[in-house]
XYZ file of N, CA and C in Angstrom:
555
model
N 0.872 -1.364 -0.504
C -0.065 0.258 -0.380
C 0.798 1.312 0.779
N 2.083 1.317 0.125
C 2.687 1.916 0.389
C 2.742 2.522 -0.272
N 2.165 1.752 -1.881
C 2.430 3.246 -3.320
C 1.205 3.513 -3.575
N 0.633 2.344 -2.830
C -0.879 3.387 -3.582
C -1.103 5.153 -2.433
N -0.466 4.768 -1.691
C -0.244 5.583 -0.574
C 0.387 7.156 -0.659
N 1.411 6.915 -2.136
C 2.048 7.770 -2.366
C 2.108 7.833 -3.903
N 0.596 7.663 -4.284
C -0.216 7.747 -5.263
C -0.343 8.897 -5.127
N -1.813 8.679 -4.174
C -2.255 9.581 -3.639
C -1.879 10.516 -3.540
N -1.562 10.361 -2.619
C -0.498 12.008 -1.915
C 0.486 12.951 -3.001
N 0.422 12.147 -4.046
C 0.567 12.780 -5.903
C 0.020 12.842 -6.002
N -0.911 12.389 -6.527
C -2.349 13.020 -7.170
C -2.812 13.718 -6.175
N -3.158 13.848 -4.837
C -3.709 14.818 -4.133
C -2.199 16.397 -3.782
N -1.890 16.269 -3.947
C -0.799 17.219 -3.948
C -1.081 18.211 -5.389
N -1.081 16.918 -6.025
C -0.855 17.183 -7.244
C -2.359 18.483 -8.336
N -3.575 18.398 -7.078
C -5.371 18.329 -6.649
C -4.360 19.707 -6.878
N -3.992 19.804 -5.533
C -3.102 21.138 -5.354
C -3.126 21.831 -5.618
N -2.241 21.820 -6.430
C -0.989 22.694 -6.957
C -1.536 22.603 -8.338
N -2.833 22.201 -8.887
C -3.425 22.491 -9.939
C -4.933 23.060 -9.479
N -5.162 23.168 -8.500
C -6.700 24.265 -7.546
C -5.774 24.950 -7.253
N -3.806 25.853 -7.142
C -3.877 26.808 -6.678
C -3.105 27.730 -7.943
N -3.162 26.851 -8.522
C -1.992 27.148 -10.386
C -3.357 27.679 -11.127
N -4.726 27.361 -11.002
C -5.301 27.552 -11.553
C -6.631 29.025 -11.189
N -6.070 29.590 -9.230
C -6.628 30.232 -8.697
C -5.677 30.922 -8.831
N -4.667 30.747 -9.030
C -3.397 31.810 -9.548
C -3.724 32.844 -11.016
N -3.716 31.736 -11.487
C -4.484 31.841 -13.032
C -5.564 33.014 -12.928
N -6.510 32.369 -12.816
C -7.562 33.024 -12.582
C -7.688 34.275 -12.001
N -6.946 34.710 -10.392
C -7.187 35.598 -10.019
C -5.298 36.879 -11.803
N -4.472 35.778 -11.587
C -3.222 36.744 -13.337
C -4.948 37.899 -13.968
N -4.978 36.657 -14.613
C -5.913 36.931 -16.195
C -6.992 38.499 -15.526
N -7.722 37.486 -14.391
C -8.829 39.211 -14.111
C -8.235 40.621 -13.877
N -6.721 40.231 -12.966
C -5.976 41.711 -13.400
C -5.225 41.918 -13.900
N -4.852 41.231 -15.614
C -4.481 42.069 -16.375
C -6.329 42.286 -17.355
N -7.276 41.292 -17.190
C -8.379 42.431 -17.842
C -8.678 43.223 -17.398
N -8.538 43.882 -16.053
C -9.008 45.078 -15.314
C -8.449 46.081 -16.023
N -6.439 45.782 -15.678
C -5.797 47.303 -16.575
C -5.535 46.844 -17.444
N -6.268 46.461 -18.940
C -6.726 46.404 -19.663
C -8.173 46.898 -20.088
N -9.010 47.130 -18.899
C -10.650 47.147 -18.910
C -10.056 49.639 -19.070
N -9.655 49.348 -18.619
C -9.160 50.225 -17.742
C -7.801 51.498 -18.274
N -7.411 50.518 -18.969
C -6.390 50.848 -20.162
C -7.036 51.501 -21.990
N -8.114 50.814 -21.523
C -9.220 50.874 -23.054
C -10.680 51.183 -22.445
N -11.021 51.806 -21.139
C -11.626 53.412 -20.578
C -10.902 54.388 -20.642
N -9.807 54.378 -20.228
C -8.525 55.955 -20.698
C -8.377 55.571 -22.104
N -8.795 54.837 -23.169
C -8.234 55.087 -24.089
C -9.609 56.417 -24.707
N -10.670 54.822 -24.789
C -11.927 55.925 -24.626
C -11.675 57.354 -24.700
N -12.281 57.612 -24.017
C -12.541 58.500 -23.034
C -11.638 60.126 -23.768
N -10.235 59.281 -24.305
C -9.075 60.186 -25.096
C -9.526 60.385 -25.969
N -9.964 59.839 -27.064
C -10.207 59.762 -27.920
C -11.668 60.482 -27.746
N -12.557 60.442 -27.436
C -13.892 61.409 -27.141
C -13.749 62.804 -26.741
N -12.996 62.597 -26.275
C -12.907 64.200 -26.061
C -11.573 64.472 -27.466
N -10.712 64.209 -28.176
C -10.258 64.009 -29.231
C -11.614 64.954 -30.323
N -11.700 64.008 -30.207
C -13.240 63.766 -31.378
C -13.793 64.913 -31.266
N -14.720 65.296 -29.618
C -15.341 66.395 -29.503
C -14.159 67.340 -29.589
N -13.167 67.927 -29.391
C -12.266 68.887 -29.450
C -12.058 68.914 -31.412
N -11.528 68.132 -32.498
C -12.009 67.692 -33.562
C -13.610 68.856 -34.133
N -14.607 67.822 -33.355
C -15.751 68.420 -34.353
C -15.762 69.723 -33.577
N -15.964 70.506 -32.310
C -16.023 71.979 -32.004
C -14.800 73.001 -33.328
N -13.871 72.394 -32.933
C -12.489 73.828 -34.171
C -12.738 72.721 -35.340
N -13.579 72.064 -36.650
C -14.689 71.855 -37.578
C -15.644 72.436 -37.679
N -16.238 73.190 -36.350
C -16.958 74.015 -35.838
C -16.750 75.280 -36.512
N -15.560 76.114 -35.192
C -15.573 77.236 -35.322
C -15.262 77.801 -37.583
N -14.026 76.398 -37.956
C -13.830 76.610 -38.492
C -14.312 76.873 -39.566
N -16.020 75.885 -40.063
C -16.723 76.351 -40.146
C -17.924 77.357 -40.343
N -17.540 77.299 -39.266
C -18.284 79.750 -39.049
C -17.758 80.270 -39.853
N -17.049 79.972 -39.314
C -15.528 81.739 -39.905
C -15.552 80.975 -42.406
N -15.732 79.951 -42.658
C -15.425 80.327 -43.175
C -16.564 80.781 -43.517
N -17.846 80.698 -44.006
C -19.562 80.856 -43.767
C -19.052 82.751 -43.098
N -19.065 82.811 -42.249
C -18.323 84.178 -42.286
C -18.295 84.930 -43.444
N -16.805 84.319 -43.655
C -16.195 85.688 -44.639
C -16.782 85.179 -46.156
N -17.049 84.060 -46.405
C -17.977 84.269 -47.441
C -19.117 85.257 -47.504
N -19.635 85.603 -46.666
C -20.521 87.286 -46.521
C -20.378 87.526 -46.795
N -19.458 88.067 -45.460
C -18.395 89.240 -46.212
C -18.079 89.182 -47.317
N -17.322 88.381 -47.844
C -17.833 87.848 -49.361
C -18.641 89.500 -50.254
N -19.989 88.162 -50.552
C -20.532 89.350 -50.233
C -21.092 90.294 -50.614
N -21.276 90.327 -49.316
C -21.433 91.740 -48.400
C -20.338 92.605 -50.050
N -19.178 93.145 -50.001
C -18.775 93.756 -50.706
C -18.645 93.390 -51.836
N -18.663 92.089 -52.243
C -19.182 92.892 -53.766
C -20.521 93.552 -54.018
N -21.815 93.425 -53.353
C -22.864 94.075 -53.379
C -22.954 95.118 -52.953
N -21.925 95.866 -51.788
C -21.461 97.347 -51.999
C -20.718 97.466 -53.202
N -19.361 96.850 -53.763
C -19.450 97.026 -55.376
C -20.184 97.426 -56.018
N -21.260 96.992 -56.717
C -21.959 96.788 -57.729
C -22.901 98.168 -56.602
N -23.346 98.589 -56.066
C -23.641 99.247 -55.937
C -23.283 100.850 -55.605
N -21.774 100.917 -55.495
C -21.188 102.501 -56.279
C -21.178 101.953 -57.755
N -20.589 100.893 -58.299
C -20.353 100.637 -58.939
C -21.089 101.503 -60.610
N -22.924 101.076 -59.554
C -24.603 101.617 -60.832
C -24.690 102.702 -60.373
N -23.784 103.639 -58.803
C -24.506 104.945 -58.809
C -23.489 105.089 -59.812
N -22.318 105.484 -59.524
C -21.302 105.930 -60.708
C -22.053 106.124 -61.661
N -22.606 105.182 -62.855
C -22.957 104.152 -64.536
C -23.785 105.474 -64.206
N -24.597 106.197 -63.448
C -25.986 106.575 -63.104
C -25.249 108.230 -63.280
N -24.515 108.498 -62.611
C -24.137 109.258 -62.411
C -23.352 109.756 -64.213
N -23.222 108.615 -64.740
C -23.053 109.019 -66.046
C -23.918 109.234 -67.154
N -24.531 108.132 -67.014
C -25.983 108.734 -68.081
C -26.720 109.830 -67.525
N -26.528 110.181 -66.129
C -27.349 111.639 -66.618
C -26.304 111.992 -67.075
N -25.073 113.227 -67.333
C -24.255 113.461 -68.016
C -23.921 113.496 -69.211
N -24.144 112.623 -69.398
C -24.480 111.860 -71.002
C -26.117 112.548 -71.670
N -26.808 112.520 -70.394
C -28.084 112.720 -70.375
C -28.405 114.927 -70.737
N -27.051 115.610 -70.180
C -27.255 116.549 -69.981
C -28.062 117.504 -71.867
N -28.509 118.525 -71.478
C -29.272 119.763 -73.049
C -27.105 120.115 -73.876
N -27.815 120.118 -75.014
C -26.303 120.582 -74.758
C -26.123 121.489 -75.427
N -27.753 122.736 -74.804
C -26.536 124.476 -73.653
C -25.974 124.107 -72.526
N -26.266 122.523 -71.355
C -24.968 122.566 -70.311
C -23.144 121.933 -70.845
N -23.860 121.687 -71.891
C -23.179 121.355 -72.361
C -21.747 121.685 -72.600
N -22.501 122.688 -74.062
C -21.443 123.702 -74.148
C -21.241 124.440 -73.172
N -21.626 125.046 -72.354
C -21.304 125.396 -71.467
C -20.373 125.112 -70.499
N -20.305 123.527 -70.263
C -18.987 122.644 -69.524
C -17.522 122.742 -70.099
N -18.292 122.493 -71.048
C -16.729 122.817 -72.682
C -15.954 124.355 -72.149
N -17.438 125.325 -72.200
C -16.673 126.343 -71.967
C -15.715 126.634 -70.805
N -16.864 126.316 -69.251
C -16.018 127.124 -68.426
C -14.049 125.860 -68.725
N -14.604 124.648 -68.696
C -13.118 123.769 -68.462
C -12.118 124.098 -69.183
N -12.825 124.900 -70.508
C -11.369 125.489 -71.337
C -10.838 126.643 -70.678
N -11.393 127.476 -70.336
C -10.751 128.564 -69.481
C -10.370 128.509 -68.732
N -10.709 127.017 -67.129
C -9.971 127.268 -66.304
C -8.525 125.803 -66.621
N -9.071 125.422 -67.640
C -7.674 124.793 -68.338
C -6.217 124.279 -69.019
N -7.041 125.504 -69.647
C -6.157 126.026 -71.564
C -5.131 127.603 -70.822
N -4.180 126.976 -72.110
C -2.620 128.170 -71.548
C -2.381 128.789 -73.358
N -2.635 130.044 -72.739
C -1.845 130.370 -74.906
C -0.843 130.407 -74.811
N -1.540 129.258 -76.078
C 0.239 128.295 -77.478
C -0.519 127.090 -77.050
N -2.357 126.613 -76.854
C -2.285 124.969 -76.669
C -3.072 124.796 -77.382
N -2.946 123.558 -78.124
C -3.831 123.353 -79.105
C -5.286 122.802 -79.023
N -5.864 123.146 -78.893
C -7.817 122.318 -78.335
C -8.118 121.283 -79.699
N -8.733 119.531 -79.342
C -9.305 119.497 -79.917
C -10.600 119.205 -79.620
N -11.803 119.816 -80.401
C -13.127 119.408 -79.554
C -14.438 118.548 -80.548
N -15.166 117.801 -80.366
C -15.489 116.673 -80.880
C -17.019 117.510 -81.779
N -16.010 117.162 -83.152
C -17.144 118.379 -83.995
C -18.459 117.931 -83.879
N -19.659 117.047 -83.066
C -20.716 117.481 -82.955
C -21.036 118.273 -82.076
N -20.100 119.864 -81.602
C -20.542 120.831 -79.795
C -20.117 121.711 -81.060
N -19.151 122.098 -81.972
C -19.500 123.203 -83.213
C -20.826 123.787 -82.975
N -20.872 124.646 -82.331
C -21.045 125.584 -82.068
C -20.474 126.776 -81.600
N -21.803 127.917 -81.385
C -20.578 129.141 -81.245
C -20.320 129.257 -79.494
N -18.884 129.628 -78.889
C -19.302 129.226 -77.519
C -17.655 129.880 -77.018
N -17.633 131.563 -76.245
C -17.133 131.663 -76.230
C -15.355 130.993 -76.063
N -14.655 131.641 -77.271
C -13.346 130.973 -77.230
C -12.354 131.861 -76.416
N -11.197 130.535 -76.053
C -9.848 130.818 -75.467
C -8.798 132.243 -76.205
N -8.708 132.845 -76.028
C -7.572 134.330 -76.807
C -5.846 133.308 -76.789
N -5.524 133.357 -77.719
C -3.819 132.942 -78.219
C -3.882 131.634 -77.633
N -5.576 130.619 -78.533
C -6.050 129.159 -78.579
C -6.108 128.549 -79.825
N -6.108 127.300 -80.155
C -5.700 126.971 -81.209
C -7.089 125.820 -81.826
N -7.628 126.009 -82.609
C -9.288 124.938 -81.291
C -9.865 124.882 -82.971
N -9.589 123.735 -82.898
C -9.891 122.625 -84.071
C -11.226 121.997 -83.671
N -12.021 121.708 -85.194
C -12.997 120.155 -84.921
C -13.461 118.939 -84.772
N -13.103 117.515 -84.731
C -12.467 116.946 -85.214
C -13.151 115.827 -84.450
N -12.979 114.981 -85.727
C -13.800 113.327 -85.008
C -13.564 112.751 -83.813
N -13.429 113.132 -82.365
C -12.838 112.377 -81.746
C -13.740 111.541 -80.820
N -13.364 110.608 -80.102
C -13.916 110.519 -78.875
C -13.876 111.334 -77.548
N -15.170 111.936 -76.981
C -14.916 112.447 -76.216
C -15.813 113.752 -76.423
N -15.022 114.865 -76.045
C -15.819 116.009 -75.724
C -14.296 116.940 -76.589
N -13.492 116.707 -75.178
C -12.420 117.845 -75.906
C -10.841 117.244 -75.137
N -10.240 117.831 -76.394
C -8.856 117.184 -76.194
C -7.534 118.156 -76.175
N -6.821 118.283 -74.897
C -6.090 119.915 -74.422
C -4.444 119.812 -74.428
N -3.796 119.622 -76.274
C -2.714 119.931 -76.482
C -1.780 120.212 -76.252
N -0.674 120.365 -74.934
C -0.335 120.970 -74.368
C 1.374 120.763 -74.578
N 2.475 121.045 -74.797
C 3.342 121.312 -74.818
C 4.091 119.804 -75.291
N 4.105 119.711 -73.086
C 4.525 118.519 -72.861
C 3.781 117.304 -72.546
N 2.277 117.558 -73.324
C 1.413 116.551 -72.268
C -0.128 116.654 -72.980
N -0.836 115.663 -72.656
C -2.367 116.219 -73.014
C -3.821 115.806 -71.827
N -4.746 116.880 -72.159
C -5.553 116.279 -71.106
C -7.174 116.178 -72.072
N -7.745 114.455 -71.733
C -8.111 114.369 -72.493
C -10.277 114.770 -71.099
N -11.461 115.595 -72.074
C -12.688 115.253 -71.700
C -13.320 114.549 -72.341
N -13.997 113.597 -70.975
C -14.884 113.236 -71.547
C -15.864 112.914 -69.684
N -17.184 112.350 -70.111
C -17.871 112.190 -69.242
C -16.943 111.221 -68.065
N -16.437 110.299 -69.655
C -15.584 108.885 -68.615
C -14.894 109.304 -67.857
N -13.915 110.377 -68.612
C -13.225 110.659 -68.145
C -13.175 111.228 -66.051
N -15.006 112.285 -66.305
C -14.386 113.484 -65.675
C -15.168 112.106 -63.654
N -16.228 110.871 -64.878
C -16.198 110.351 -63.536
C -15.102 109.566 -63.164
N -14.241 109.093 -64.187
C -13.642 108.114 -63.440
C -12.556 108.727 -62.722
N -12.191 110.194 -62.692
C -12.243 111.398 -61.559
C -12.372 111.727 -60.753
N -13.864 111.932 -60.631
C -14.703 111.688 -59.041
C -14.522 110.219 -58.352
N -14.779 109.168 -59.147
C -14.546 107.953 -58.520
C -13.389 107.765 -57.977
N -11.837 108.914 -58.240
C -10.856 108.149 -57.331
C -10.501 109.829 -56.637
N -10.976 110.574 -56.785
C -11.546 111.467 -55.053
C -12.402 110.770 -54.501
N -13.250 110.594 -53.815
C -14.887 109.922 -53.895
C -14.732 108.577 -53.370
N -14.139 107.983 -54.163
C -14.713 106.740 -53.856
C -13.872 105.742 -52.533
N -12.254 106.319 -51.508
C -12.070 105.749 -51.105
C -13.324 106.624 -49.701
N -13.434 108.348 -49.776
C -14.933 108.538 -48.634
C -15.677 107.920 -48.344
N -16.159 107.406 -49.876
C -17.600 106.381 -49.608
C -16.907 105.056 -49.506
N -16.072 104.748 -48.953
C -15.975 103.327 -48.920
C -15.281 103.034 -47.868
N -15.161 104.230 -46.682
C -14.221 104.476 -45.413
C -16.593 104.709 -44.443
N -17.104 105.578 -45.358
C -18.485 105.677 -45.148
C -18.824 104.270 -44.762
N -19.054 103.334 -45.950
C -19.858 102.006 -46.390
C -19.070 100.629 -45.333
N -18.091 100.832 -45.588
C -17.358 99.551 -44.469
C -17.153 99.862 -42.925
N -16.796 101.959 -43.260
C -17.073 102.093 -40.987
C -18.325 100.729 -40.370
N -19.398 101.384 -40.891
C -20.524 99.773 -40.202
C -20.150 98.027 -39.558
N -18.752 98.037 -41.186
C -18.581 96.270 -40.898
C -17.278 96.656 -39.725
N -16.437 97.926 -39.749
C -15.140 96.656 -38.295
C -16.005 97.874 -37.160
N -17.652 98.679 -37.201
C -17.710 98.813 -35.723
C -18.682 97.435 -35.186
N -18.718 96.406 -36.355
C -19.649 95.688 -35.433
C -18.727 94.107 -35.017
């Protein structure tokens, strides 16, 4: 019976070791599982925070882009309004009576010519109007109303040129008025 006792004792010890090993491995598995669950929870939270941050950044970027697009449209509309105003002014100038145009020619010539200048006036305005002294005047088919030829330069006068000068003088001030409301917002 000694062998049977030895076998039973070995079997019993083996069973005890087996139980201890299983318990130990179960405990280690639970520890590892808890550790990985904790790590997974941490990663999940980080991903959620990162995702929320990215969503907020995308949202802010989209709002900024939309805001820029709106301002661009507003500027475009204001530009159209300015262009329409200058076009309307040009239309009114072109619609002036012949008598008023002759007055404008006379006044402009008085203020712009010097003795020795040559003046080309559009043939369609070949009317009697006071002509400056010591100035050579010719009527010809030219674009615009008149051209003053000086020794070193030329001055062209047309309503388009007048509007262009008006734009240069007034556009900055008008823009400041129109766009100052944008800066105040």
